[in-house]
Amino acid sequence: MNEKNVKFTLNGKPVTLTVSPSATLLDIIRDELKLTGTKRGCGKGECGACTVIMDGIAVNSCLIPIMKVAGCHVETIEGIGNQEKPHPVQEAFMDLGAIQCGFCTPGMIMSSKALLDKTPNPDRGQIREAISGNICRCTGYVKIEAAVQAAAEKVKEEISK
Ligand code: FES
Ligand code: FES
């Protein structure tokens, strides 16, 4: 298929790429840009492992045709924090043992960050709803929910500093 150019903002930086229009955002993030923090699970919108934030909304990148991303702002797990300076959600996941096998963790963290960006004081119901599209096969969501609650406190503290 004829390749096309697409421009968007990725983790705060403009990118221009020549892509196959049949590629998904997930294909481009992982295979083209080598940002492998975003995971490929089911590839059909069911597991949430590929969650990124697009224009402020947590989306399954495996379902987004790359041409739909033109002009949008995309954040991946690499854009929100790193080992030296983790995002409060990443810190809380580590502190509270919410990372189990870790495959679902990047997606969980992106869904949680999108929630906290819009809803700084979520209740457990809102947290559950926000991560409802993220499947963790390691059983417990209890630590994950507790970590998101703790992250909300950390974000509030950082804002008030
Ligand atoms: S890989 Fe996208 S939802 Fe599973
Ligand atoms: S920690 Fe989520 S699938 Fe294992």
XYZ file of C-alpha atoms and ligand atoms in Angstrom:
169
model
C 0.000 0.000 0.000
C 1.188 3.563 -0.726
C 3.041 5.052 2.170
C 1.939 8.381 3.611
C 3.386 11.040 5.865
C 1.955 11.591 9.311
C 2.875 14.247 11.876
C 2.017 14.188 15.544
C 3.517 14.994 18.934
C 5.028 12.127 20.867
C 6.055 12.632 24.476
C 6.260 16.380 23.880
C 8.337 16.196 20.690
C 7.099 16.616 17.126
C 7.524 13.566 14.912
C 7.039 13.185 11.183
C 6.997 9.663 9.806
C 6.403 7.922 6.540
C 4.071 5.055 7.339
C 1.887 2.414 5.832
C -1.669 3.714 6.388
C -2.698 0.236 7.509
C -0.330 0.415 10.517
C -1.730 0.989 13.976
C -0.357 3.455 16.494
C 0.941 0.450 18.447
C 2.843 -0.869 15.393
C 4.515 2.503 14.932
C 5.343 3.066 18.598
C 6.911 -0.358 19.077
C 8.235 -1.444 15.697
C 9.167 1.869 14.106
C 10.041 4.069 17.094
C 11.272 1.194 19.305
C 9.382 2.452 22.349
C 8.755 -1.004 23.718
C 7.391 0.051 27.103
C 3.957 -0.073 25.472
C 3.099 -3.770 25.331
C 1.401 -5.811 22.635
C -1.033 -8.240 24.208
C -4.198 -9.272 22.392
C -3.878 -6.812 19.497
C -7.659 -6.389 19.424
C -8.669 -3.988 22.142
C -9.310 -6.486 24.900
C -6.343 -6.453 27.282
C -5.233 -2.805 27.675
C -1.519 -3.694 27.582
C -1.052 -1.236 24.717
C -2.679 1.742 26.475
C -1.270 5.179 25.681
C -2.711 8.644 26.287
C -3.930 10.431 23.166
C -5.081 14.041 23.566
C -5.639 13.366 27.277
C -7.604 10.148 26.885
C -6.346 6.626 27.605
C -6.737 4.593 24.405
C -5.833 1.134 23.152
C -3.095 1.948 20.655
C -3.667 -1.387 18.872
C -7.056 -0.079 17.718
C -5.912 3.342 16.470
C -5.086 3.562 12.747
C -1.927 5.627 12.494
C -3.490 8.201 10.144
C -6.002 9.082 12.924
C -3.074 10.233 15.047
C -2.219 13.138 12.724
C -2.038 16.364 14.740
C -2.606 14.595 18.077
C -0.552 14.554 21.267
C 0.460 11.055 22.305
C 2.092 10.090 25.598
C 3.677 6.706 26.183
C 5.091 5.243 29.387
C 8.555 6.496 28.336
C 7.235 10.070 28.316
C 5.871 10.254 31.840
C 8.887 9.306 33.933
C 12.110 7.351 34.066
C 14.250 5.510 36.571
C 15.836 8.716 37.878
C 12.569 10.616 38.044
C 9.575 8.293 38.063
C 6.043 9.658 37.758
C 4.144 9.531 41.078
C 1.989 6.716 39.684
C 5.126 4.714 38.850
C 6.525 5.404 42.331
C 3.319 4.307 44.008
C 3.176 1.087 41.968
C 6.730 0.270 43.107
C 6.174 1.306 46.738
C 2.979 -0.705 47.151
C 4.022 -3.850 45.284
C 1.456 -3.279 42.549
C 3.843 -4.554 39.870
C 3.376 -8.289 39.707
C 4.528 -9.844 36.425
C 4.633 -6.348 35.022
C 3.311 -7.019 31.535
C 0.081 -5.129 32.179
C 1.807 -2.468 34.282
C 2.617 0.156 31.619
C -0.981 0.123 30.414
C -2.312 0.277 33.986
C -0.039 3.221 34.721
C -1.140 5.110 31.612
C -4.834 4.544 32.396
C -4.189 5.684 35.982
C -2.288 8.782 34.881
C -5.089 9.748 32.484
C -7.536 9.392 35.385
C -5.486 11.497 37.804
C -4.860 14.204 35.187
C -8.632 14.767 35.059
C -9.776 13.529 38.481
C -7.199 14.297 41.191
C -9.337 12.845 44.014
C -10.734 9.604 42.615
C -12.715 7.205 44.767
C -12.242 3.433 44.482
C -15.133 3.193 42.029
C -13.561 5.728 39.700
C -10.195 3.964 39.943
C -11.814 0.614 39.155
C -13.642 2.122 36.206
C -10.441 3.781 34.885
C -8.485 0.514 34.899
C -11.403 -1.685 33.874
C -9.985 -2.086 30.358
C -6.623 -3.266 31.683
C -6.485 -6.987 32.291
C -4.040 -8.300 34.888
C -3.740 -12.045 34.913
C -1.910 -12.141 38.221
C -5.215 -12.016 40.136
C -5.094 -9.087 42.493
C -6.286 -5.640 41.599
C -6.253 -4.646 45.284
C -2.636 -3.458 45.346
C -3.080 -1.734 42.005
C -6.104 0.209 43.240
C -4.283 1.109 46.451
C -1.310 2.341 44.406
C -3.500 4.598 42.281
C -5.055 6.026 45.460
C -1.581 6.629 46.910
C -0.448 8.212 43.649
C -3.356 10.655 43.848
C -2.014 11.778 47.247
C 1.513 12.127 45.828
C 0.296 14.158 42.861
C -1.615 16.474 45.227
C 1.505 16.905 47.390
C 3.625 17.739 44.329
C 1.093 20.283 43.109
C 0.980 22.002 46.528
C 4.811 22.258 46.798
S -2.877 -5.143 22.756
Fe -4.238 -3.493 22.603
S -5.860 -3.992 23.925
Fe -4.605 -5.754 23.927
S 1.133 -7.859 36.722
Fe -0.477 -7.639 35.328
S -0.586 -9.375 34.121
Fe 0.857 -9.734 35.676
